[in-house]
PDB file of C-alpha atoms in Angstrom:
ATOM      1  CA  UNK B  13     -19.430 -22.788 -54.324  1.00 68.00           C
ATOM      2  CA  UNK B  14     -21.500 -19.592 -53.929  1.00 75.00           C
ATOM      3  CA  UNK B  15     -23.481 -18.237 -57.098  1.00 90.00           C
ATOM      4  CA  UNK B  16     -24.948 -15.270 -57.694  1.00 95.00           C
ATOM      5  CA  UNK B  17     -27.268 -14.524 -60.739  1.00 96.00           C
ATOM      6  CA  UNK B  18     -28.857 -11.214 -61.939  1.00 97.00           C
ATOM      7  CA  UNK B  19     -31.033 -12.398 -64.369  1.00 95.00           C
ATOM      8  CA  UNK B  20     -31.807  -8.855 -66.343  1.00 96.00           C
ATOM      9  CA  UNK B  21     -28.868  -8.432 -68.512  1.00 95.00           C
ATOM     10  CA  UNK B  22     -30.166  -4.769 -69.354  1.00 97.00           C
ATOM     11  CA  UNK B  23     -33.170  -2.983 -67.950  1.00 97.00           C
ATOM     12  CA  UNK B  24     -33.851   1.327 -69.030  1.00 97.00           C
ATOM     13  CA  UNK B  25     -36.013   3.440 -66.457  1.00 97.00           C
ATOM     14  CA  UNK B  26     -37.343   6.880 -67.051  1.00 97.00           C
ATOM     15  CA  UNK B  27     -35.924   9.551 -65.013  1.00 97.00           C
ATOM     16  CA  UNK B  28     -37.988  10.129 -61.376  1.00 97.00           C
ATOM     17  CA  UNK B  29     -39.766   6.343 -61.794  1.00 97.00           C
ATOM     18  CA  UNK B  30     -38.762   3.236 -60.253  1.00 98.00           C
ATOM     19  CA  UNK B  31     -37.058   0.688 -61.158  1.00 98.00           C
ATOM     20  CA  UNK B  32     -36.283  -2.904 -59.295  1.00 98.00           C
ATOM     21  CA  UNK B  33     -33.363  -4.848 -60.394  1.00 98.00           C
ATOM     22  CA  UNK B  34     -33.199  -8.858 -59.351  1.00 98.00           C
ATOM     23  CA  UNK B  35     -30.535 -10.467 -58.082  1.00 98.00           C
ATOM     24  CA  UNK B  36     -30.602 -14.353 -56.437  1.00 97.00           C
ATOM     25  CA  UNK B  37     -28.165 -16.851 -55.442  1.00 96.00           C
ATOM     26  CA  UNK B  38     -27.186 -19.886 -54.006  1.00 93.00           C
ATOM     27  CA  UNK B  39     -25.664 -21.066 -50.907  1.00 89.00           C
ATOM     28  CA  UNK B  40     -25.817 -23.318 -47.987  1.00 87.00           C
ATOM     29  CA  UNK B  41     -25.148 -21.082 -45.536  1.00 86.00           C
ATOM     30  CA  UNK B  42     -26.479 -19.444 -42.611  1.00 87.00           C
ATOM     31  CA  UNK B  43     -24.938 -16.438 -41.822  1.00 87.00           C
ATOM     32  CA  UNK B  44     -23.380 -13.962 -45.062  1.00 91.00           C
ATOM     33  CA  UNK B  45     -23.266 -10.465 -46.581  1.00 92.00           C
ATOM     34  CA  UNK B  46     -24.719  -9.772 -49.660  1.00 95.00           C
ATOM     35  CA  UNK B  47     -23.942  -6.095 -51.294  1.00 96.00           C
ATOM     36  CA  UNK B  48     -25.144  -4.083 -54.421  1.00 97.00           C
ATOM     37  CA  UNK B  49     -22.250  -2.460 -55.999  1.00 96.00           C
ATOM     38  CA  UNK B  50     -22.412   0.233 -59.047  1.00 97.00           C
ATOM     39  CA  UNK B  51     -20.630   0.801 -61.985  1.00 95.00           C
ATOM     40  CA  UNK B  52     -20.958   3.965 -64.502  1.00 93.00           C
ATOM     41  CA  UNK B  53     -19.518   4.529 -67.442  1.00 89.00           C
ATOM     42  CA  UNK B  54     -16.334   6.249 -65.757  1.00 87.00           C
ATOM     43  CA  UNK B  55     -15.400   2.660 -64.538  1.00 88.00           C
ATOM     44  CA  UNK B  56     -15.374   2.643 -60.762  1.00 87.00           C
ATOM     45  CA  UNK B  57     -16.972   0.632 -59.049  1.00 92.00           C
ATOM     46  CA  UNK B  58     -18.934   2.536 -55.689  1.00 93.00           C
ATOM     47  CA  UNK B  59     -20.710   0.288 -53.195  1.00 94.00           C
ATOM     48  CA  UNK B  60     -24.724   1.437 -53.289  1.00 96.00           C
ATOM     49  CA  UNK B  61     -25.681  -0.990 -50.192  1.00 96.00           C
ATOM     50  CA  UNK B  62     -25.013  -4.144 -48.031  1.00 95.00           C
ATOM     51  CA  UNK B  63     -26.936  -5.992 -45.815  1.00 95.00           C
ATOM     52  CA  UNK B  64     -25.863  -8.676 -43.383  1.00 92.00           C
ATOM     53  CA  UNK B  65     -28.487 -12.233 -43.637  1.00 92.00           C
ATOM     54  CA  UNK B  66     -29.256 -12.155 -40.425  1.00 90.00           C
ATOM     55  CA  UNK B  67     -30.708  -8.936 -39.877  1.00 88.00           C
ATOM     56  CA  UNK B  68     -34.471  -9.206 -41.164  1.00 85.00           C
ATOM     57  CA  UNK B  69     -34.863  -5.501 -41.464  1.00 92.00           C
ATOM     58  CA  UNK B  70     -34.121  -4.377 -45.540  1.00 95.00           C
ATOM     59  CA  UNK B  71     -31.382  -2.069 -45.633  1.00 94.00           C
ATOM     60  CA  UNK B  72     -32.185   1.533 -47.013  1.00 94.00           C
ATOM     61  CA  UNK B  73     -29.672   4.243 -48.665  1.00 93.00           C
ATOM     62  CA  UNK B  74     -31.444   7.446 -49.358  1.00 95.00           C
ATOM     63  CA  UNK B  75     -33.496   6.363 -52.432  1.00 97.00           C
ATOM     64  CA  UNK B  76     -31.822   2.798 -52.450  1.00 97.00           C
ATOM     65  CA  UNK B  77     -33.480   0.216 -50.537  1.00 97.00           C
ATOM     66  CA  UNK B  78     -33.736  -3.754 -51.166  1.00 97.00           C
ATOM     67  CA  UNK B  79     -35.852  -6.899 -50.504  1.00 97.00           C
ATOM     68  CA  UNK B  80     -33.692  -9.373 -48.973  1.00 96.00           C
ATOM     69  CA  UNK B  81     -35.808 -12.679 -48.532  1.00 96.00           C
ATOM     70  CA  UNK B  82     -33.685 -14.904 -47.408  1.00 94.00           C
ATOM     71  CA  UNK B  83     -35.632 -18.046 -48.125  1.00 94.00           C
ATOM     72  CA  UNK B  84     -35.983 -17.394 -51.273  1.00 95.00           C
ATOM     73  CA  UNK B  85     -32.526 -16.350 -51.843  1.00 95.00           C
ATOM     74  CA  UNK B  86     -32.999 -13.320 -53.245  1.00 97.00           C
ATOM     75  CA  UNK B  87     -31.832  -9.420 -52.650  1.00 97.00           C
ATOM     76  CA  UNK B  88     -33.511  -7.212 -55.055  1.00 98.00           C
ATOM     77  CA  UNK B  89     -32.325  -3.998 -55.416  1.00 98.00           C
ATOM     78  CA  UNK B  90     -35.205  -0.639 -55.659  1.00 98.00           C
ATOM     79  CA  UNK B  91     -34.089   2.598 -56.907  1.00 98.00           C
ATOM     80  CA  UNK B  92     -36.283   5.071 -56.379  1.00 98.00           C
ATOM     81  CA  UNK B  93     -36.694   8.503 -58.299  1.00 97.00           C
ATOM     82  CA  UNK B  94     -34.548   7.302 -60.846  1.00 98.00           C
ATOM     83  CA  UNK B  95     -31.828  10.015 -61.652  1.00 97.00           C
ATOM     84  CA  UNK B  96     -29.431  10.426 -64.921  1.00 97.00           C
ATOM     85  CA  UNK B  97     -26.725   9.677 -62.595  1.00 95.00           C
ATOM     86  CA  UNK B  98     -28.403   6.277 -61.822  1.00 97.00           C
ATOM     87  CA  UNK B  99     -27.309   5.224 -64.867  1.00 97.00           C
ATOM     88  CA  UNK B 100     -24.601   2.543 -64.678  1.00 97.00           C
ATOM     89  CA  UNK B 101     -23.625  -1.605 -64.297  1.00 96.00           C
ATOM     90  CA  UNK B 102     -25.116  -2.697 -61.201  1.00 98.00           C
ATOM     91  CA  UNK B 103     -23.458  -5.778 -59.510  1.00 97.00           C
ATOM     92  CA  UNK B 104     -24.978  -8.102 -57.022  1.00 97.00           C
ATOM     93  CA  UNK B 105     -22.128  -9.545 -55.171  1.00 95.00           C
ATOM     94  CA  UNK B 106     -22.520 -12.447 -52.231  1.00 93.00           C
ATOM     95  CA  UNK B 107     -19.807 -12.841 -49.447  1.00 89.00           C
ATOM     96  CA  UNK B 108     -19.601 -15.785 -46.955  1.00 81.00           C
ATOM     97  CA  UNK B 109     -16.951 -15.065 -43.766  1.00 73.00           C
ATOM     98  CA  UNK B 110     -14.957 -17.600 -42.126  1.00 67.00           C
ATOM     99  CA  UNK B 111     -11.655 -19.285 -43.153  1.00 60.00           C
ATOM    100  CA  UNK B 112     -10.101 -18.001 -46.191  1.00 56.00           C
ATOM    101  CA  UNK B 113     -13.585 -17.535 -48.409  1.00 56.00           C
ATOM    102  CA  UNK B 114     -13.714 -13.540 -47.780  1.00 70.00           C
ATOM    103  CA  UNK B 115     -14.130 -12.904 -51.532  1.00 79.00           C
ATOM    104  CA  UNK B 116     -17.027 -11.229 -53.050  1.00 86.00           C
ATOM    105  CA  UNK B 117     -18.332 -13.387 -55.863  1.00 91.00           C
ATOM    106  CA  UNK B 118     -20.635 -11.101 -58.312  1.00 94.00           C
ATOM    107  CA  UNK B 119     -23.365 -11.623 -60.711  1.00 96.00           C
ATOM    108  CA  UNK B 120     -22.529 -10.413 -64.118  1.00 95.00           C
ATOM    109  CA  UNK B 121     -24.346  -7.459 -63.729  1.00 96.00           C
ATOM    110  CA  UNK B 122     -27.281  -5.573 -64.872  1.00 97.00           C
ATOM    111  CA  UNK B 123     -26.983  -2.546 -67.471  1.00 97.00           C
ATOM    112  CA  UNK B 124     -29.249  -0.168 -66.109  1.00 98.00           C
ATOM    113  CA  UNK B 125     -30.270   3.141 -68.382  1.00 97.00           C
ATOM    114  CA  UNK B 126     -32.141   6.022 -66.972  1.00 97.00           C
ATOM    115  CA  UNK B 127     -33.797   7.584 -69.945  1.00 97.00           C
ATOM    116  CA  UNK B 128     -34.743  11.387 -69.398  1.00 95.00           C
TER     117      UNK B 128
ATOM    118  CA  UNK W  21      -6.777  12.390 -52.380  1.00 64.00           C
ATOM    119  CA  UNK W  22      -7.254   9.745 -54.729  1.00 70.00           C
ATOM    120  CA  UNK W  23      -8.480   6.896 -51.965  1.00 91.00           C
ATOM    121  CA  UNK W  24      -7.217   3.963 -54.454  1.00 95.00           C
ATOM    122  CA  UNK W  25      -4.994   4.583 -57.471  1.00 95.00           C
ATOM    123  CA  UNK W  26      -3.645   2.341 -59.794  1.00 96.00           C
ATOM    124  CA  UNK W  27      -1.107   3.098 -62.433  1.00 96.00           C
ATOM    125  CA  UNK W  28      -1.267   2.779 -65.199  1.00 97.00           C
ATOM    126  CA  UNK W  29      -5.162   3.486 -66.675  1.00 95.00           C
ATOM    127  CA  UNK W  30      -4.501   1.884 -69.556  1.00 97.00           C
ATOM    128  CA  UNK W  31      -1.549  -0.337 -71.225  1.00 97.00           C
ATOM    129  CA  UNK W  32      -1.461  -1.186 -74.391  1.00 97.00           C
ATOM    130  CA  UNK W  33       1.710  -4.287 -75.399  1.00 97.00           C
ATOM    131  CA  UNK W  34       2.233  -7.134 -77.277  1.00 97.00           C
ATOM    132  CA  UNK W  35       2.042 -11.398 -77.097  1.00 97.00           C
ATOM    133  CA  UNK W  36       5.419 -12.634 -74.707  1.00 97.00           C
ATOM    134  CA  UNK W  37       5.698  -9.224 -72.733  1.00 97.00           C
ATOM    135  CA  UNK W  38       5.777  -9.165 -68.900  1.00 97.00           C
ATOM    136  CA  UNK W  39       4.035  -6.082 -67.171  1.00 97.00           C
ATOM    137  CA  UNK W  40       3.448  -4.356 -64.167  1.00 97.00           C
ATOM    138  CA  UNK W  41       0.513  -2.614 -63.030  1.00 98.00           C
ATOM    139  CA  UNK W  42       0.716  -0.950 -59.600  1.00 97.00           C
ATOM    140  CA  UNK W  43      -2.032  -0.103 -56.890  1.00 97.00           C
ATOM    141  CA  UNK W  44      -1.755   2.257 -53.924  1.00 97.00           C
ATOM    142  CA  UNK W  45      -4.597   3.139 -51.160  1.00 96.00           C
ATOM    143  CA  UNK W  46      -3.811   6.050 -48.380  1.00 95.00           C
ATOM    144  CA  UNK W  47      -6.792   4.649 -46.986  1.00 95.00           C
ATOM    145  CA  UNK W  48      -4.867   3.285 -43.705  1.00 94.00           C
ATOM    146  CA  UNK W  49      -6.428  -0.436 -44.749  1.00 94.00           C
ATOM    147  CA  UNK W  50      -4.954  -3.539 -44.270  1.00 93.00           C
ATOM    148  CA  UNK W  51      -6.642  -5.562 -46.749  1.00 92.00           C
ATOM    149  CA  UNK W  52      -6.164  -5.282 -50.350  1.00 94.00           C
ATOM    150  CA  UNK W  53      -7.488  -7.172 -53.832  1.00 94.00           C
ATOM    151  CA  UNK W  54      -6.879  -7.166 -56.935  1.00 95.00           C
ATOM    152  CA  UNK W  55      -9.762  -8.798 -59.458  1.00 95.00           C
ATOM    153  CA  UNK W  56     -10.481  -8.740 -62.824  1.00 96.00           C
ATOM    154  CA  UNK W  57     -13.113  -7.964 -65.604  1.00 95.00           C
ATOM    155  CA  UNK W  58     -13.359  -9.866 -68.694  1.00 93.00           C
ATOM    156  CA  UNK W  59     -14.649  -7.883 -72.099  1.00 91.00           C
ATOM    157  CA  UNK W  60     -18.571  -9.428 -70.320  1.00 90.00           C
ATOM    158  CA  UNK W  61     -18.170  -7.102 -67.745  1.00 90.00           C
ATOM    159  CA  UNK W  62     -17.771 -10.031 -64.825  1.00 92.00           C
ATOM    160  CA  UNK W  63     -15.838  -9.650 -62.534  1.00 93.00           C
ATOM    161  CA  UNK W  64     -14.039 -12.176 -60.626  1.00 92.00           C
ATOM    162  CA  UNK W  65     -11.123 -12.059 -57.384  1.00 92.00           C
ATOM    163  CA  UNK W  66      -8.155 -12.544 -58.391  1.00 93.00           C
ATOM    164  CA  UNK W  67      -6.109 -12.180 -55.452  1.00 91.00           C
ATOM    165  CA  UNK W  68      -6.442 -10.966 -51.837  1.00 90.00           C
ATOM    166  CA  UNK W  69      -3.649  -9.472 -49.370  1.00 90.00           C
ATOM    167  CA  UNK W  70      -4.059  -8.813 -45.391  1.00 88.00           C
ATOM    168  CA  UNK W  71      -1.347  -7.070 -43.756  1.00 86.00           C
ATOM    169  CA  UNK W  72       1.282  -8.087 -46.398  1.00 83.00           C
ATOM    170  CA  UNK W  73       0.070 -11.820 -46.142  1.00 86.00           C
ATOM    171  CA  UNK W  74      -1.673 -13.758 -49.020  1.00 87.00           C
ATOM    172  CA  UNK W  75      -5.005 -14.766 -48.175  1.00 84.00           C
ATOM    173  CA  UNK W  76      -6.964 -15.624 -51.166  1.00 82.00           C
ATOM    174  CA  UNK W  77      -5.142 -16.808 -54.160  1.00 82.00           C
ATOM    175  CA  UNK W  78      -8.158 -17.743 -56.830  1.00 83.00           C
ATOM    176  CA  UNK W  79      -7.303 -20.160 -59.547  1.00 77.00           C
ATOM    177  CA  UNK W  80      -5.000 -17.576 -61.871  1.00 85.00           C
ATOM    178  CA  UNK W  81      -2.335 -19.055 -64.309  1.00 90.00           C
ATOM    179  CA  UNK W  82       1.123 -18.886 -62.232  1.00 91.00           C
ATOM    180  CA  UNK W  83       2.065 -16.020 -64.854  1.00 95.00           C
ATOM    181  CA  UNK W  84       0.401 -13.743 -62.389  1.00 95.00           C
ATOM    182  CA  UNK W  85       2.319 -13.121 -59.172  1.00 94.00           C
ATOM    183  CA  UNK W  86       1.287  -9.974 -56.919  1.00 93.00           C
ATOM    184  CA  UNK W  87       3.688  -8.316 -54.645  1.00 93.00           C
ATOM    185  CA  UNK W  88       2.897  -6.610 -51.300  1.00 93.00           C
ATOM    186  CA  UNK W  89       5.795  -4.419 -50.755  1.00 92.00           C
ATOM    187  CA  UNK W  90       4.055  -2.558 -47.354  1.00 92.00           C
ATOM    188  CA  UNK W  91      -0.124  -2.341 -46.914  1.00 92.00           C
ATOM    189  CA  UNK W  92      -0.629   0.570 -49.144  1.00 95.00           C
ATOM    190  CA  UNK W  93       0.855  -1.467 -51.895  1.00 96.00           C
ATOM    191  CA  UNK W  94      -0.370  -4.308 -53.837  1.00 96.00           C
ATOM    192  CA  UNK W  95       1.192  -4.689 -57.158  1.00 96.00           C
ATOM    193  CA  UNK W  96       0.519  -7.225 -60.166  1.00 97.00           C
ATOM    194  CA  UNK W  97       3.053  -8.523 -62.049  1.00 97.00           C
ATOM    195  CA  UNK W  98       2.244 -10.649 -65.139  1.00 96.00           C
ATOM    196  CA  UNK W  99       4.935 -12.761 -67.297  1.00 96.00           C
ATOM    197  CA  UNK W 100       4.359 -14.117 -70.855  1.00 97.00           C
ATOM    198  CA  UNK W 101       1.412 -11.701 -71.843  1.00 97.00           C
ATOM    199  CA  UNK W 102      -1.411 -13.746 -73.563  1.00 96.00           C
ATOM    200  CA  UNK W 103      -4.347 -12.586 -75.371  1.00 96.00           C
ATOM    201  CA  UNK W 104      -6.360 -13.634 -73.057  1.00 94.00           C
ATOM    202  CA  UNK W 105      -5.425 -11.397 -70.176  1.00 96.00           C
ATOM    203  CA  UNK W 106      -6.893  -8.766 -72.089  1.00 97.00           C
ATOM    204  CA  UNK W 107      -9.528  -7.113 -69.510  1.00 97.00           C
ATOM    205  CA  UNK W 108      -9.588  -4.395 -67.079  1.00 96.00           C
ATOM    206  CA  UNK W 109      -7.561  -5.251 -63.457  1.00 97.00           C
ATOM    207  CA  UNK W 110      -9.324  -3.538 -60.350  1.00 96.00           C
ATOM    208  CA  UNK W 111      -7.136  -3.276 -57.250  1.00 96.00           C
ATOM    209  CA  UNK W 112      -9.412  -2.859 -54.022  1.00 95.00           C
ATOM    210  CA  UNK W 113      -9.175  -1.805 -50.256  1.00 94.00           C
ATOM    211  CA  UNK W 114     -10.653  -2.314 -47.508  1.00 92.00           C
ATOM    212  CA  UNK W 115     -10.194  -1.750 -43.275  1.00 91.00           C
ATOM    213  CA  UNK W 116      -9.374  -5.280 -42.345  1.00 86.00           C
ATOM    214  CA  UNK W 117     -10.883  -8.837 -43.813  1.00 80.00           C
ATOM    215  CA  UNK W 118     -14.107  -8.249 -41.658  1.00 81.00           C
ATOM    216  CA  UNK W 119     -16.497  -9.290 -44.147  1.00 77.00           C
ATOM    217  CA  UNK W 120     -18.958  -6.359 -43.765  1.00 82.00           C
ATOM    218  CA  UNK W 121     -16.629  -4.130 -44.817  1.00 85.00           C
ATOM    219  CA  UNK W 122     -16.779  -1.695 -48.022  1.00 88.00           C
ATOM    220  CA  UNK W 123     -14.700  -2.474 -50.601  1.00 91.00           C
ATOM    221  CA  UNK W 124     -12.784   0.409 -52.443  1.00 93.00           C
ATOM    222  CA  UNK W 125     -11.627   0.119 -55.763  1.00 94.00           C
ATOM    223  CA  UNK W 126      -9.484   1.738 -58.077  1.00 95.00           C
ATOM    224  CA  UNK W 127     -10.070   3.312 -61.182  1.00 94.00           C
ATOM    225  CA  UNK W 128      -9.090   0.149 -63.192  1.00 95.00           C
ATOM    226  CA  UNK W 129      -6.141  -0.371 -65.395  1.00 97.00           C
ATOM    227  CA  UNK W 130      -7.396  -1.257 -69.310  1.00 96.00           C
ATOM    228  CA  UNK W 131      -4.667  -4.003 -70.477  1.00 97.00           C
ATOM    229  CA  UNK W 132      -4.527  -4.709 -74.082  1.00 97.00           C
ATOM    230  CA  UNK W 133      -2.725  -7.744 -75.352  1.00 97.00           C
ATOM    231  CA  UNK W 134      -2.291  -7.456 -79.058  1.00 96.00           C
TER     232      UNK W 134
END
């Protein structure tokens, strides 16, 4: 089974710096998706990027980018020019296609406060 | 236009109770999930529905049982309320099972089990 571990139970930023937030996991596969979802305090959750494991190029969302190195298993997330908004649960979430496995399995998340 | 509701947004009942908590999308998907997070914040599938048609059933006491009445609808229906199903149920969307796809959730529905 597929695991997915944010290590940083709570990390605070000031607004306009950046701020990296970890994620790895484990799995024995090849091909996968691996996503960054967010959280604020209103409760829904909004999708803030994906990127597929075989593309080698890091994905990039305005000032959301990450560093996918897949040999090291890891997809760190980089906000940049941290915002009040910013502020929220971050999720790391893994997804593996084929057969009946497309579920996202999530990390338990990363509390991330943007400090003005 | 709400892309994902869910209703209620919160529900508050006691021990023994059965409830229903209901999910729409006017998203035009076909795939829908519910999932739920524990007072830790994780997060965890519960269930998954393609075109009316039970794909992913994760290992959830048989108290839960969700109902696909058309694909804009996947509802949750739980028997014999326990304490422990006290957490917040997300109901998701999204196009088709394509894993690349974006995920849409709902607001959540806060269940309290007292």
């Amino acid at each position: 089974a597929q695991t997915v571990t944010q290590s940083q139970p709570e990390m605070s930023v000031q607004e306009a710096e950046t701020v990296t937030l970890s994620c790895t996991y484990d799995t024995s596969e090849n091909n996968y998706y691996l996503f960054w979802y967010k959280q604020p305090p209103s409760r829904q959750m909004i999708l803030v990027i994906r990127q597929e494991a075989y593309k080698q190029q890091n994905a990039t969302e305005n000032r959301f980018s990450v560093n996918f190195q897949k040999a090291a298993k890891s997809f760190s997330l980089k906000i940049s020019d941290s915002q009040l908004g910013d502020t929220a649960m971050y999720f790391c979430a893994f997804m593996k296609p084929g057969g009946s496995n497309y579920k996202l399995t999530f990390g338990k998340g990363t509390l991330l406060t943007v400090n003005p | 236009d709400t892309a994902v509701s869910q209703t209620p947004k919160y529900l508050v009942t006691q021990m023994g109770n059965d409830k229903s908590i209901k999910c729409e999308q006017n998203l035009g998907h076909d795939t829908m999930y519910w999932y739920k997070q524990d007072s830790k914040k994780f997060l965890k599938i519960m269930f998954s529905y393609n075109n009316k048609e039970l794909i992913i059933n994760e290992t959830v006491p048989n108290r839960f049982s969700p109902k696909s009445p058309d694909k804009a609808h996947l509802n949750l229906h739980i028997n014999s309320l326990e304490l422990g199903d006290s957490a917040v149920y997300f109901c998701a969307s999204s196009l088709d099972r394509a894993p690349y796809n974006e995920q849409f959730f709902g607001p959540g529905t806060r269940l309290t089990v007292l």
